[in-house]
């Protein structure tokens, strides 16, 4: 029997973007409110998992052709690079820097290198979660 | 402030990430893993020289003042262990080229080794008790990968036991750190030592000391917590077994040594006597195991347990001679265990079995292998001038100075049983009738296995013969362990 899952597929397309943008919001707001790279990454992967549930692994892999192992490695490299960068300036490992910038549209904002480290964490979390789900999912 | 001491941790970590790319390209994987360990080894050796000349090196992450940030401290104890770790890893990876199967190599074997080195080196270098936990987890996660990689039946059986035990001991570690934190209110190891000295180690701190002994004892395999070790380790492939046998239990020993020489030094009659009793029981248990089996893997694995007991006996005596002996013996044991596992790996490769009764007469075809095995066996037992001698001599001397007459004599006597257990392998495998071998020996693979093994055996010989040159380093390490104020002053002072 062929099931017709038009409602879940249609809803998933909309809800995916809601969850994804919320995860980006949580990720960016981590410095001042609860949130950060870890929950942000988990939420993003849950958005992708919703797509996997509504469609199937191969479709999602076709739509998002990402090698999640490489994503994990890139995230780790980004985190290490952020932490190791101060070593070349004669500062201790993991020293962070911040300053205020006048950005177009957004106005005066503070930018902090902890954000880069958090992006590394975000990529690692997405990569690891999706690797686990994909590997178990396609295991016969 | 000096970032140099982080290089032996960061370099393997960095290469581990790089090796996650190009998973199927064996040439790339092999070259870059050897290259990474080589660079890390060079930086560790220059760090060793720097620590010898300039004293303890430290860096606090993120430019924070000392008790508030995570401090990494490289003193003589940790830098010696870091250098030994990388030296062994270099030879094990080289040996692995001939021994580990291609399917494993293509499935993140080398990143696993790199991350295990990150964890081990980090655990040796850290100056923060919770950070020590994190590095323990780093090395354990990587070791879970390495022990299960390949997915054979025995490996699955061994790894489930291994993971279960380590998850429990990690949970216990967190609970213990929570107890300690609620008593002293700090996580920096030097600061903890200061705070414990201020309250003069009340009963609750002694309880925490015993809990730490349980946690690290599970990792280091002391009596009665060693039960998981033989079957788990025996299931792993030889290069992985070598790495585990040489490094992982030693991290537990290092953690016990550090906590028992830095934190819990105010109630010696309870904590250190308990440690001594457990160390002696560990030696007995190990000796029984080493003599009971006809499986060569298990014989050497039980010898790990014996060595754990000997080193911890040295630590429990708490005088300069015994601590120096413990350091000497710790480094010796890492090297010699790696060499022995690699040697029996070759024997297993030639004969195709690990059962002593099914092998014999290897001496005719492989005389050099036989003699090198004999040298390594004598080194393990501590026959002068080989590497095990100085350490055990100093441990016994420290024992006599501390008044533990009978237990020191027992330590010396246990060497005979160690010798007997490893000579049995020599008698059965190399002498006697030549038996039909099932394994087919490829000359090229044999050479890849043989060269790194011989080099490592020669290093252990040099370690024993050149004890005179190594002594100044060990003196520094022993002074540091004996007098915690050196460590505390170096970490707590402002720079």
mmCIF file of N, CA and C in Angstrom, chain B residues 387-493:
data_model
loop_
_atom_site.group_PDB
_atom_site.id
_atom_site.type_symbol
_atom_site.label_atom_id
_atom_site.label_comp_id
_atom_site.label_asym_id
_atom_site.label_seq_id
_atom_site.Cartn_x
_atom_site.Cartn_y
_atom_site.Cartn_z
ATOM 1 N N UNK B 387 66.947 -1.809 31.634
ATOM 2 C CA UNK B 387 66.226 -0.614 32.069
ATOM 3 C C UNK B 387 65.424 -0.772 33.360
ATOM 4 N N UNK B 388 64.963 -1.995 33.676
ATOM 5 C CA UNK B 388 64.117 -2.107 34.863
ATOM 6 C C UNK B 388 64.889 -2.069 36.171
ATOM 7 N N UNK B 389 66.191 -2.114 36.090
ATOM 8 C CA UNK B 389 66.999 -2.293 37.297
ATOM 9 C C UNK B 389 66.969 -1.081 38.224
ATOM 10 N N UNK B 390 67.319 0.079 37.681
ATOM 11 C CA UNK B 390 67.494 1.265 38.522
ATOM 12 C C UNK B 390 66.203 1.616 39.264
ATOM 13 N N UNK B 391 65.091 1.560 38.509
ATOM 14 C CA UNK B 391 63.816 1.931 39.108
ATOM 15 C C UNK B 391 63.469 1.054 40.289
ATOM 16 N N UNK B 392 63.580 -0.262 40.083
ATOM 17 C CA UNK B 392 63.189 -1.181 41.154
ATOM 18 C C UNK B 392 64.153 -1.080 42.333
ATOM 19 N N UNK B 393 65.423 -0.876 42.028
ATOM 20 C CA UNK B 393 66.412 -0.702 43.105
ATOM 21 C C UNK B 393 66.043 0.492 43.984
ATOM 22 N N UNK B 394 65.731 1.613 43.325
ATOM 23 C CA UNK B 394 65.403 2.819 44.091
ATOM 24 C C UNK B 394 64.102 2.655 44.865
ATOM 25 N N UNK B 395 63.124 1.950 44.249
ATOM 26 C CA UNK B 395 61.861 1.731 44.961
ATOM 27 C C UNK B 395 62.109 0.902 46.219
ATOM 28 N N UNK B 396 62.932 -0.166 46.085
ATOM 29 C CA UNK B 396 63.232 -0.998 47.242
ATOM 30 C C UNK B 396 63.992 -0.201 48.293
ATOM 31 N N UNK B 397 64.946 0.614 47.821
ATOM 32 C CA UNK B 397 65.714 1.434 48.756
ATOM 33 C C UNK B 397 64.788 2.382 49.533
ATOM 34 N N UNK B 398 63.859 3.012 48.780
ATOM 35 C CA UNK B 398 62.895 3.901 49.438
ATOM 36 C C UNK B 398 62.039 3.151 50.437
ATOM 37 N N UNK B 399 61.653 1.923 50.070
ATOM 38 C CA UNK B 399 60.851 1.108 50.974
ATOM 39 C C UNK B 399 61.597 0.813 52.266
ATOM 40 N N UNK B 400 62.878 0.459 52.138
ATOM 41 C CA UNK B 400 63.673 0.179 53.352
ATOM 42 C C UNK B 400 63.815 1.425 54.198
ATOM 43 N N UNK B 401 64.042 2.588 53.537
ATOM 44 C CA UNK B 401 64.189 3.838 54.289
ATOM 45 C C UNK B 401 62.907 4.182 55.045
ATOM 46 N N UNK B 402 61.756 3.866 54.422
ATOM 47 C CA UNK B 402 60.483 4.190 55.079
ATOM 48 C C UNK B 402 60.103 3.137 56.104
ATOM 49 N N UNK B 403 60.906 2.092 56.232
ATOM 50 C CA UNK B 403 60.649 1.093 57.260
ATOM 51 C C UNK B 403 59.718 -0.017 56.830
ATOM 52 N N UNK B 404 59.371 -0.095 55.526
ATOM 53 C CA UNK B 404 58.532 -1.212 55.088
ATOM 54 C C UNK B 404 59.436 -2.346 54.623
ATOM 55 N N UNK B 405 60.023 -3.012 55.583
ATOM 56 C CA UNK B 405 61.042 -4.025 55.328
ATOM 57 C C UNK B 405 60.501 -5.174 54.485
ATOM 58 N N UNK B 406 59.435 -5.833 54.991
ATOM 59 C CA UNK B 406 58.978 -7.061 54.352
ATOM 60 C C UNK B 406 58.367 -6.808 52.994
ATOM 61 N N UNK B 407 57.625 -5.697 52.895
ATOM 62 C CA UNK B 407 57.007 -5.443 51.587
ATOM 63 C C UNK B 407 58.066 -5.121 50.540
ATOM 64 N N UNK B 408 59.164 -4.464 50.935
ATOM 65 C CA UNK B 408 60.225 -4.194 49.966
ATOM 66 C C UNK B 408 60.879 -5.485 49.513
ATOM 67 N N UNK B 409 61.091 -6.388 50.452
ATOM 68 C CA UNK B 409 61.667 -7.678 50.081
ATOM 69 C C UNK B 409 60.714 -8.401 49.125
ATOM 70 N N UNK B 410 59.416 -8.261 49.410
ATOM 71 C CA UNK B 410 58.428 -8.887 48.542
ATOM 72 C C UNK B 410 58.492 -8.330 47.117
ATOM 73 N N UNK B 411 58.672 -6.996 47.016
ATOM 74 C CA UNK B 411 58.771 -6.368 45.683
ATOM 75 C C UNK B 411 59.942 -6.969 44.926
ATOM 76 N N UNK B 412 61.074 -7.108 45.631
ATOM 77 C CA UNK B 412 62.256 -7.680 44.973
ATOM 78 C C UNK B 412 61.987 -9.116 44.550
ATOM 79 N N UNK B 413 61.321 -9.870 45.436
ATOM 80 C CA UNK B 413 61.060 -11.274 45.119
ATOM 81 C C UNK B 413 60.103 -11.408 43.945
ATOM 82 N N UNK B 414 59.168 -10.451 43.819
ATOM 83 C CA UNK B 414 58.200 -10.559 42.728
ATOM 84 C C UNK B 414 58.879 -10.484 41.364
ATOM 85 N N UNK B 415 60.075 -9.855 41.309
ATOM 86 C CA UNK B 415 60.808 -9.797 40.039
ATOM 87 C C UNK B 415 61.081 -11.189 39.494
ATOM 88 N N UNK B 416 61.303 -12.141 40.410
ATOM 89 C CA UNK B 416 61.582 -13.510 39.980
ATOM 90 C C UNK B 416 60.385 -14.092 39.247
ATOM 91 N N UNK B 417 59.190 -13.826 39.790
ATOM 92 C CA UNK B 417 57.986 -14.341 39.138
ATOM 93 C C UNK B 417 57.766 -13.677 37.785
ATOM 94 N N UNK B 418 58.066 -12.363 37.728
ATOM 95 C CA UNK B 418 57.968 -11.657 36.447
ATOM 96 C C UNK B 418 58.891 -12.313 35.435
ATOM 97 N N UNK B 419 60.125 -12.548 35.881
ATOM 98 C CA UNK B 419 61.108 -13.163 34.981
ATOM 99 C C UNK B 419 60.623 -14.527 34.529
ATOM 100 N N UNK B 420 60.102 -15.307 35.481
ATOM 101 C CA UNK B 420 59.619 -16.650 35.143
ATOM 102 C C UNK B 420 58.509 -16.571 34.090
ATOM 103 N N UNK B 421 57.575 -15.608 34.282
ATOM 104 C CA UNK B 421 56.438 -15.553 33.367
ATOM 105 C C UNK B 421 56.868 -15.204 31.948
ATOM 106 N N UNK B 422 57.850 -14.311 31.794
ATOM 107 C CA UNK B 422 58.236 -13.956 30.425
ATOM 108 C C UNK B 422 59.241 -14.951 29.836
ATOM 109 N N UNK B 423 60.042 -15.581 30.705
ATOM 110 C CA UNK B 423 60.985 -16.584 30.194
ATOM 111 C C UNK B 423 60.220 -17.807 29.697
ATOM 112 N N UNK B 424 59.062 -18.074 30.287
ATOM 113 C CA UNK B 424 58.252 -19.189 29.804
ATOM 114 C C UNK B 424 57.924 -19.019 28.328
ATOM 115 N N UNK B 425 57.620 -17.770 27.929
ATOM 116 C CA UNK B 425 57.354 -17.528 26.503
ATOM 117 C C UNK B 425 58.588 -17.874 25.692
ATOM 118 N N UNK B 426 59.752 -17.452 26.208
ATOM 119 C CA UNK B 426 60.998 -17.723 25.485
ATOM 120 C C UNK B 426 61.234 -19.230 25.364
ATOM 121 N N UNK B 427 61.032 -19.943 26.464
ATOM 122 C CA UNK B 427 61.282 -21.390 26.455
ATOM 123 C C UNK B 427 60.342 -22.100 25.486
ATOM 124 N N UNK B 428 59.069 -21.781 25.585
ATOM 125 C CA UNK B 428 58.087 -22.483 24.749
ATOM 126 C C UNK B 428 58.211 -22.099 23.279
ATOM 127 N N UNK B 429 58.316 -20.785 23.007
ATOM 128 C CA UNK B 429 58.213 -20.342 21.619
ATOM 129 C C UNK B 429 59.517 -20.495 20.861
ATOM 130 N N UNK B 430 60.640 -20.246 21.528
ATOM 131 C CA UNK B 430 61.893 -20.205 20.775
ATOM 132 C C UNK B 430 62.682 -21.500 20.873
ATOM 133 N N UNK B 431 62.571 -22.211 21.985
ATOM 134 C CA UNK B 431 63.283 -23.475 22.097
ATOM 135 C C UNK B 431 62.365 -24.624 21.730
ATOM 136 N N UNK B 432 62.883 -25.796 21.862
ATOM 137 C CA UNK B 432 62.062 -26.994 21.674
ATOM 138 C C UNK B 432 61.897 -27.372 20.210
ATOM 139 N N UNK B 433 60.987 -28.296 20.010
ATOM 140 C CA UNK B 433 60.719 -28.833 18.675
ATOM 141 C C UNK B 433 60.120 -27.755 17.779
ATOM 142 N N UNK B 434 60.499 -27.781 16.526
ATOM 143 C CA UNK B 434 59.881 -26.871 15.586
ATOM 144 C C UNK B 434 58.480 -27.373 15.249
ATOM 145 N N UNK B 435 57.492 -26.516 15.406
ATOM 146 C CA UNK B 435 56.122 -26.953 15.117
ATOM 147 C C UNK B 435 55.656 -26.322 13.819
ATOM 148 N N UNK B 436 54.701 -26.968 13.199
ATOM 149 C CA UNK B 436 54.172 -26.453 11.942
ATOM 150 C C UNK B 436 53.470 -25.126 12.198
ATOM 151 N N UNK B 437 53.788 -24.098 11.408
ATOM 152 C CA UNK B 437 53.144 -22.803 11.583
ATOM 153 C C UNK B 437 52.037 -22.644 10.548
ATOM 154 N N UNK B 438 50.942 -22.079 11.004
ATOM 155 C CA UNK B 438 49.813 -21.896 10.090
ATOM 156 C C UNK B 438 49.920 -20.585 9.326
ATOM 157 N N UNK B 439 50.551 -19.569 9.960
ATOM 158 C CA UNK B 439 50.631 -18.267 9.308
ATOM 159 C C UNK B 439 51.653 -18.285 8.171
ATOM 160 N N UNK B 440 51.356 -17.544 7.099
ATOM 161 C CA UNK B 440 52.342 -17.398 6.033
ATOM 162 C C UNK B 440 53.090 -16.102 6.265
ATOM 163 N N UNK B 441 54.416 -16.170 6.227
ATOM 164 C CA UNK B 441 55.214 -15.013 6.580
ATOM 165 C C UNK B 441 55.675 -14.290 5.324
ATOM 166 N N UNK B 442 55.256 -13.049 5.202
ATOM 167 C CA UNK B 442 55.678 -12.193 4.101
ATOM 168 C C UNK B 442 56.920 -11.432 4.562
ATOM 169 N N UNK B 443 58.010 -11.573 3.799
ATOM 170 C CA UNK B 443 59.290 -10.963 4.206
ATOM 171 C C UNK B 443 59.169 -9.451 4.433
ATOM 172 N N UNK B 444 58.395 -8.792 3.555
ATOM 173 C CA UNK B 444 58.316 -7.342 3.619
ATOM 174 C C UNK B 444 57.554 -6.905 4.878
ATOM 175 N N UNK B 445 56.433 -7.597 5.142
ATOM 176 C CA UNK B 445 55.651 -7.258 6.331
ATOM 177 C C UNK B 445 56.468 -7.532 7.585
ATOM 178 N N UNK B 446 57.193 -8.674 7.561
ATOM 179 C CA UNK B 446 58.017 -9.024 8.724
ATOM 180 C C UNK B 446 59.009 -7.918 9.022
ATOM 181 N N UNK B 447 59.569 -7.348 7.950
ATOM 182 C CA UNK B 447 60.559 -6.280 8.128
ATOM 183 C C UNK B 447 59.905 -5.034 8.738
ATOM 184 N N UNK B 448 58.710 -4.673 8.249
ATOM 185 C CA UNK B 448 58.016 -3.498 8.800
ATOM 186 C C UNK B 448 57.708 -3.696 10.279
ATOM 187 N N UNK B 449 57.429 -4.941 10.657
ATOM 188 C CA UNK B 449 57.158 -5.195 12.068
ATOM 189 C C UNK B 449 58.448 -5.179 12.873
ATOM 190 N N UNK B 450 59.506 -5.727 12.267
ATOM 191 C CA UNK B 450 60.716 -6.000 13.029
ATOM 192 C C UNK B 450 61.518 -4.730 13.329
ATOM 193 N N UNK B 451 61.638 -3.837 12.337
ATOM 194 C CA UNK B 451 62.528 -2.679 12.507
ATOM 195 C C UNK B 451 62.100 -1.768 13.664
ATOM 196 N N UNK B 452 60.831 -1.298 13.707
ATOM 197 C CA UNK B 452 60.470 -0.437 14.843
ATOM 198 C C UNK B 452 60.603 -1.139 16.191
ATOM 199 N N UNK B 453 60.306 -2.461 16.221
ATOM 200 C CA UNK B 453 60.411 -3.197 17.478
ATOM 201 C C UNK B 453 61.839 -3.193 17.983
ATOM 202 N N UNK B 454 62.777 -3.503 17.057
ATOM 203 C CA UNK B 454 64.178 -3.555 17.464
ATOM 204 C C UNK B 454 64.646 -2.190 17.944
ATOM 205 N N UNK B 455 64.224 -1.141 17.229
ATOM 206 C CA UNK B 455 64.634 0.204 17.647
ATOM 207 C C UNK B 455 64.133 0.503 19.053
ATOM 208 N N UNK B 456 62.887 0.102 19.330
ATOM 209 C CA UNK B 456 62.334 0.370 20.661
ATOM 210 C C UNK B 456 63.081 -0.427 21.736
ATOM 211 N N UNK B 457 63.418 -1.692 21.425
ATOM 212 C CA UNK B 457 64.186 -2.485 22.392
ATOM 213 C C UNK B 457 65.533 -1.820 22.644
ATOM 214 N N UNK B 458 66.159 -1.318 21.570
ATOM 215 C CA UNK B 458 67.454 -0.656 21.745
ATOM 216 C C UNK B 458 67.316 0.600 22.594
ATOM 217 N N UNK B 459 66.186 1.315 22.442
ATOM 218 C CA UNK B 459 65.976 2.501 23.280
ATOM 219 C C UNK B 459 65.870 2.095 24.750
ATOM 220 N N UNK B 460 65.157 0.986 25.031
ATOM 221 C CA UNK B 460 65.061 0.577 26.436
ATOM 222 C C UNK B 460 66.438 0.196 26.972
ATOM 223 N N UNK B 461 67.271 -0.425 26.115
ATOM 224 C CA UNK B 461 68.623 -0.765 26.573
ATOM 225 C C UNK B 461 69.391 0.510 26.893
ATOM 226 N N UNK B 462 69.262 1.500 25.983
ATOM 227 C CA UNK B 462 69.958 2.764 26.206
ATOM 228 C C UNK B 462 69.461 3.431 27.483
ATOM 229 N N UNK B 463 68.165 3.292 27.752
ATOM 230 C CA UNK B 463 67.578 3.876 28.957
ATOM 231 C C UNK B 463 68.189 3.260 30.206
ATOM 232 N N UNK B 464 68.450 1.937 30.144
ATOM 233 C CA UNK B 464 69.069 1.283 31.289
ATOM 234 C C UNK B 464 70.534 1.602 31.411
ATOM 235 N N UNK B 465 71.264 1.487 30.278
ATOM 236 C CA UNK B 465 72.714 1.705 30.316
ATOM 237 C C UNK B 465 73.020 3.168 30.591
ATOM 238 N N UNK B 466 72.203 4.068 30.013
ATOM 239 C CA UNK B 466 72.471 5.495 30.171
ATOM 240 C C UNK B 466 71.758 6.105 31.352
ATOM 241 N N UNK B 467 71.466 5.312 32.382
ATOM 242 C CA UNK B 467 70.732 5.821 33.549
ATOM 243 C C UNK B 467 71.428 7.032 34.159
ATOM 244 N N UNK B 468 72.763 7.055 34.022
ATOM 245 C CA UNK B 468 73.547 8.163 34.557
ATOM 246 C C UNK B 468 73.087 9.514 33.991
ATOM 247 N N UNK B 469 72.777 9.525 32.658
ATOM 248 C CA UNK B 469 72.378 10.792 32.031
ATOM 249 C C UNK B 469 70.928 11.126 32.324
ATOM 250 N N UNK B 470 70.137 10.113 32.614
ATOM 251 C CA UNK B 470 68.712 10.362 32.836
ATOM 252 C C UNK B 470 68.461 10.789 34.276
ATOM 253 N N UNK B 471 69.363 10.385 35.168
ATOM 254 C CA UNK B 471 69.165 10.659 36.595
ATOM 255 C C UNK B 471 68.862 12.128 36.913
ATOM 256 N N UNK B 472 69.577 13.132 36.318
ATOM 257 C CA UNK B 472 69.235 14.521 36.680
ATOM 258 C C UNK B 472 67.777 14.866 36.421
ATOM 259 N N UNK B 473 67.223 14.348 35.297
ATOM 260 C CA UNK B 473 65.819 14.612 35.004
ATOM 261 C C UNK B 473 64.928 13.988 36.080
ATOM 262 N N UNK B 474 65.257 12.733 36.437
ATOM 263 C CA UNK B 474 64.441 12.027 37.426
ATOM 264 C C UNK B 474 64.574 12.683 38.795
ATOM 265 N N UNK B 475 65.768 13.204 39.092
ATOM 266 C CA UNK B 475 65.965 13.916 40.367
ATOM 267 C C UNK B 475 64.997 15.086 40.477
ATOM 268 N N UNK B 476 64.916 15.865 39.380
ATOM 269 C CA UNK B 476 63.998 17.010 39.377
ATOM 270 C C UNK B 476 62.566 16.546 39.612
ATOM 271 N N UNK B 477 62.183 15.458 38.893
ATOM 272 C CA UNK B 477 60.810 14.969 39.010
ATOM 273 C C UNK B 477 60.525 14.522 40.432
ATOM 274 N N UNK B 478 61.490 13.796 41.040
ATOM 275 C CA UNK B 478 61.265 13.273 42.390
ATOM 276 C C UNK B 478 61.173 14.408 43.403
ATOM 277 N N UNK B 479 62.024 15.428 43.246
ATOM 278 C CA UNK B 479 61.987 16.581 44.160
ATOM 279 C C UNK B 479 60.620 17.230 44.124
ATOM 280 N N UNK B 480 60.111 17.340 42.889
ATOM 281 C CA UNK B 480 58.828 17.996 42.680
ATOM 282 C C UNK B 480 57.697 17.215 43.325
ATOM 283 N N UNK B 481 57.772 15.867 43.201
ATOM 284 C CA UNK B 481 56.711 15.051 43.789
ATOM 285 C C UNK B 481 56.830 15.048 45.304
ATOM 286 N N UNK B 482 58.077 15.065 45.789
ATOM 287 C CA UNK B 482 58.289 14.957 47.225
ATOM 288 C C UNK B 482 57.885 16.237 47.939
ATOM 289 N N UNK B 483 58.133 17.370 47.280
ATOM 290 C CA UNK B 483 57.853 18.656 47.916
ATOM 291 C C UNK B 483 56.811 19.410 47.106
ATOM 292 N N UNK B 484 55.518 19.273 47.457
ATOM 293 C CA UNK B 484 54.467 19.897 46.640
ATOM 294 C C UNK B 484 54.582 21.415 46.562
ATOM 295 N N UNK B 485 55.307 22.035 47.509
ATOM 296 C CA UNK B 485 55.345 23.502 47.500
ATOM 297 C C UNK B 485 56.049 24.034 46.248
ATOM 298 N N UNK B 486 56.954 23.225 45.658
ATOM 299 C CA UNK B 486 57.617 23.683 44.433
ATOM 300 C C UNK B 486 56.571 23.890 43.337
ATOM 301 N N UNK B 487 55.701 22.882 43.209
ATOM 302 C CA UNK B 487 54.645 22.951 42.183
ATOM 303 C C UNK B 487 53.699 24.116 42.476
ATOM 304 N N UNK B 488 53.270 24.203 43.748
ATOM 305 C CA UNK B 488 52.288 25.230 44.112
ATOM 306 C C UNK B 488 52.855 26.627 43.869
ATOM 307 N N UNK B 489 54.106 26.838 44.305
ATOM 308 C CA UNK B 489 54.709 28.162 44.131
ATOM 309 C C UNK B 489 54.812 28.524 42.655
ATOM 310 N N UNK B 490 55.231 27.542 41.845
ATOM 311 C CA UNK B 490 55.420 27.827 40.424
ATOM 312 C C UNK B 490 54.109 28.194 39.757
ATOM 313 N N UNK B 491 53.018 27.529 40.185
ATOM 314 C CA UNK B 491 51.735 27.797 39.521
ATOM 315 C C UNK B 491 51.100 29.076 40.050
ATOM 316 N N UNK B 492 51.172 29.264 41.381
ATOM 317 C CA UNK B 492 50.414 30.361 41.982
ATOM 318 C C UNK B 492 51.078 31.725 41.810
ATOM 319 N N UNK B 493 52.374 31.753 41.548
ATOM 320 C CA UNK B 493 53.022 33.075 41.470
ATOM 321 C C UNK B 493 52.549 33.837 40.220
#
